[in-house]
PDB file of C-alpha atoms in Angstrom:
ATOM      1  CA  ARG S   1      12.738 -19.932  14.010  1.00 58.00           C
ATOM      2  CA  ALA S   2       9.532 -18.249  15.021  1.00 61.00           C
ATOM      3  CA  PHE S   3      10.208 -15.659  12.329  1.00 60.00           C
ATOM      4  CA  GLU S   4      10.428 -18.394   9.705  1.00 66.00           C
ATOM      5  CA  ARG S   5       7.034 -19.800  10.756  1.00 70.00           C
ATOM      6  CA  ASP S   6       5.297 -16.434  10.985  1.00 73.00           C
ATOM      7  CA  PRO S   7       7.307 -13.396   9.878  1.00 72.00           C
ATOM      8  CA  THR S   8       4.626 -11.038  11.200  1.00 73.00           C
ATOM      9  CA  THR S   9       4.853 -12.228  14.824  1.00 77.00           C
ATOM     10  CA  ASN S  10       5.851  -9.243  16.962  1.00 83.00           C
ATOM     11  CA  LEU S  11       6.738  -7.379  13.785  1.00 84.00           C
ATOM     12  CA  GLY S  12       6.542  -3.955  15.404  1.00 86.00           C
ATOM     13  CA  GLU S  13       8.848  -5.047  18.205  1.00 87.00           C
ATOM     14  CA  ARG S  14      11.273  -6.665  15.769  1.00 86.00           C
ATOM     15  CA  LEU S  15      11.350  -3.641  13.491  1.00 88.00           C
ATOM     16  CA  SER S  16      11.944  -1.356  16.441  1.00 90.00           C
ATOM     17  CA  ALA S  17      14.829  -3.525  17.674  1.00 89.00           C
ATOM     18  CA  PHE S  18      16.272  -3.707  14.155  1.00 89.00           C
ATOM     19  CA  GLY S  19      16.028   0.071  13.831  1.00 91.00           C
ATOM     20  CA  GLU S  20      17.874   0.573  17.107  1.00 92.00           C
ATOM     21  CA  ARG S  21      20.636  -1.847  16.088  1.00 93.00           C
ATOM     22  CA  LEU S  22      20.960  -0.170  12.693  1.00 93.00           C
ATOM     23  CA  LYS S  23      21.103   3.274  14.297  1.00 93.00           C
ATOM     24  CA  ALA S  24      23.820   2.105  16.704  1.00 93.00           C
ATOM     25  CA  HIS S  25      25.809   0.642  13.820  1.00 92.00           C
ATOM     26  CA  ILE S  26      25.568   3.838  11.800  1.00 91.00           C
ATOM     27  CA  ARG S  27      26.602   5.965  14.795  1.00 91.00           C
ATOM     28  CA  LYS S  28      29.600   3.692  15.385  1.00 91.00           C
ATOM     29  CA  GLU S  29      30.684   4.067  11.759  1.00 89.00           C
ATOM     30  CA  GLU S  30      30.213   7.825  11.931  1.00 87.00           C
ATOM     31  CA  HIS S  31      32.273   7.990  15.084  1.00 89.00           C
ATOM     32  CA  LEU S  32      35.114   5.776  13.891  1.00 91.00           C
ATOM     33  CA  LEU S  33      35.248   6.324  10.158  1.00 89.00           C
ATOM     34  CA  PHE S  34      34.363   9.967   9.696  1.00 86.00           C
ATOM     35  CA  GLU S  35      36.424  11.240  12.602  1.00 89.00           C
ATOM     36  CA  ARG S  36      39.441   9.393  11.223  1.00 92.00           C
ATOM     37  CA  ILE S  37      38.815  10.753   7.734  1.00 91.00           C
ATOM     38  CA  GLN S  38      38.655  14.285   9.125  1.00 90.00           C
ATOM     39  CA  ARG S  39      41.974  13.789  10.925  1.00 93.00           C
ATOM     40  CA  LEU S  40      43.764  12.327   7.897  1.00 95.00           C
ATOM     41  CA  MET S  41      42.455  14.399   4.991  1.00 95.00           C
ATOM     42  CA  GLU S  42      43.065  18.010   4.156  1.00 95.00           C
ATOM     43  CA  PRO S  43      40.074  20.346   4.569  1.00 94.00           C
ATOM     44  CA  ALA S  44      40.212  21.312   0.876  1.00 96.00           C
ATOM     45  CA  VAL S  45      39.933  17.656  -0.166  1.00 95.00           C
ATOM     46  CA  LEU S  46      36.986  17.131   2.180  1.00 93.00           C
ATOM     47  CA  GLU S  47      35.294  20.218   0.760  1.00 94.00           C
ATOM     48  CA  ALA S  48      35.811  18.975  -2.808  1.00 94.00           C
ATOM     49  CA  ILE S  49      34.289  15.619  -1.873  1.00 92.00           C
ATOM     50  CA  GLY S  50      31.334  17.405  -0.280  1.00 90.00           C
ATOM     51  CA  VAL S  51      30.769  19.490  -3.413  1.00 92.00           C
ATOM     52  CA  GLY S  52      30.854  16.363  -5.566  1.00 91.00           C
ATOM     53  CA  LEU S  53      28.412  14.520  -3.305  1.00 87.00           C
ATOM     54  CA  ARG S  54      25.988  17.452  -3.279  1.00 87.00           C
ATOM     55  CA  GLN S  55      26.133  17.694  -7.081  1.00 87.00           C
ATOM     56  CA  PHE S  56      25.554  13.965  -7.445  1.00 84.00           C
ATOM     57  CA  SER S  57      22.665  14.035  -4.987  1.00 78.00           C
ATOM     58  CA  ALA S  58      20.994  16.952  -6.741  1.00 79.00           C
ATOM     59  CA  ARG S  59      21.395  15.307 -10.145  1.00 76.00           C
ATOM     60  CA  GLU S  60      20.302  11.805  -9.129  1.00 68.00           C
ATOM     61  CA  THR S  61      17.472  12.537  -6.704  1.00 65.00           C
ATOM     62  CA  ASN S  62      16.341  16.061  -7.556  1.00 62.00           C
ATOM     63  CA  GLY S  63      17.595  17.154  -4.152  1.00 53.00           C
ATOM     64  CA  PRO S  64      19.039  15.708  -0.989  1.00 52.00           C
ATOM     65  CA  SER S  65      16.883  12.805   0.107  1.00 57.00           C
ATOM     66  CA  CYS S  66      16.726   9.105   0.661  1.00 58.00           C
ATOM     67  CA  ARG S  67      14.435   7.333  -1.711  1.00 57.00           C
ATOM     68  CA  ILE S  68      13.245   3.787  -1.912  1.00 52.00           C
ATOM     69  CA  LEU S  69      12.960   2.335  -5.366  1.00 53.00           C
ATOM     70  CA  SER S  70       9.907   0.264  -6.084  1.00 51.00           C
ATOM     71  CA  HIS S  71      10.195  -2.826  -8.210  1.00 49.00           C
ATOM     72  CA  PRO S  72       7.397  -3.882 -10.561  1.00 46.00           C
TER      73      PRO S  72
END
């Protein structure tokens, strides 16, 4: 409720905690999902997926990166 009254209260602390929770979630997914995918899929299929992802990334972002879109 404090956030609703003043969303900037302890913002740095909140963002840091959110970042840690997000990082933990991503690591969990990497551990569970990607390890299972590697066990179940053939190396050639994984390589083909990797090639496709790299091509998409290069075409859509002019290189591998994470970008934030701004809205007018």
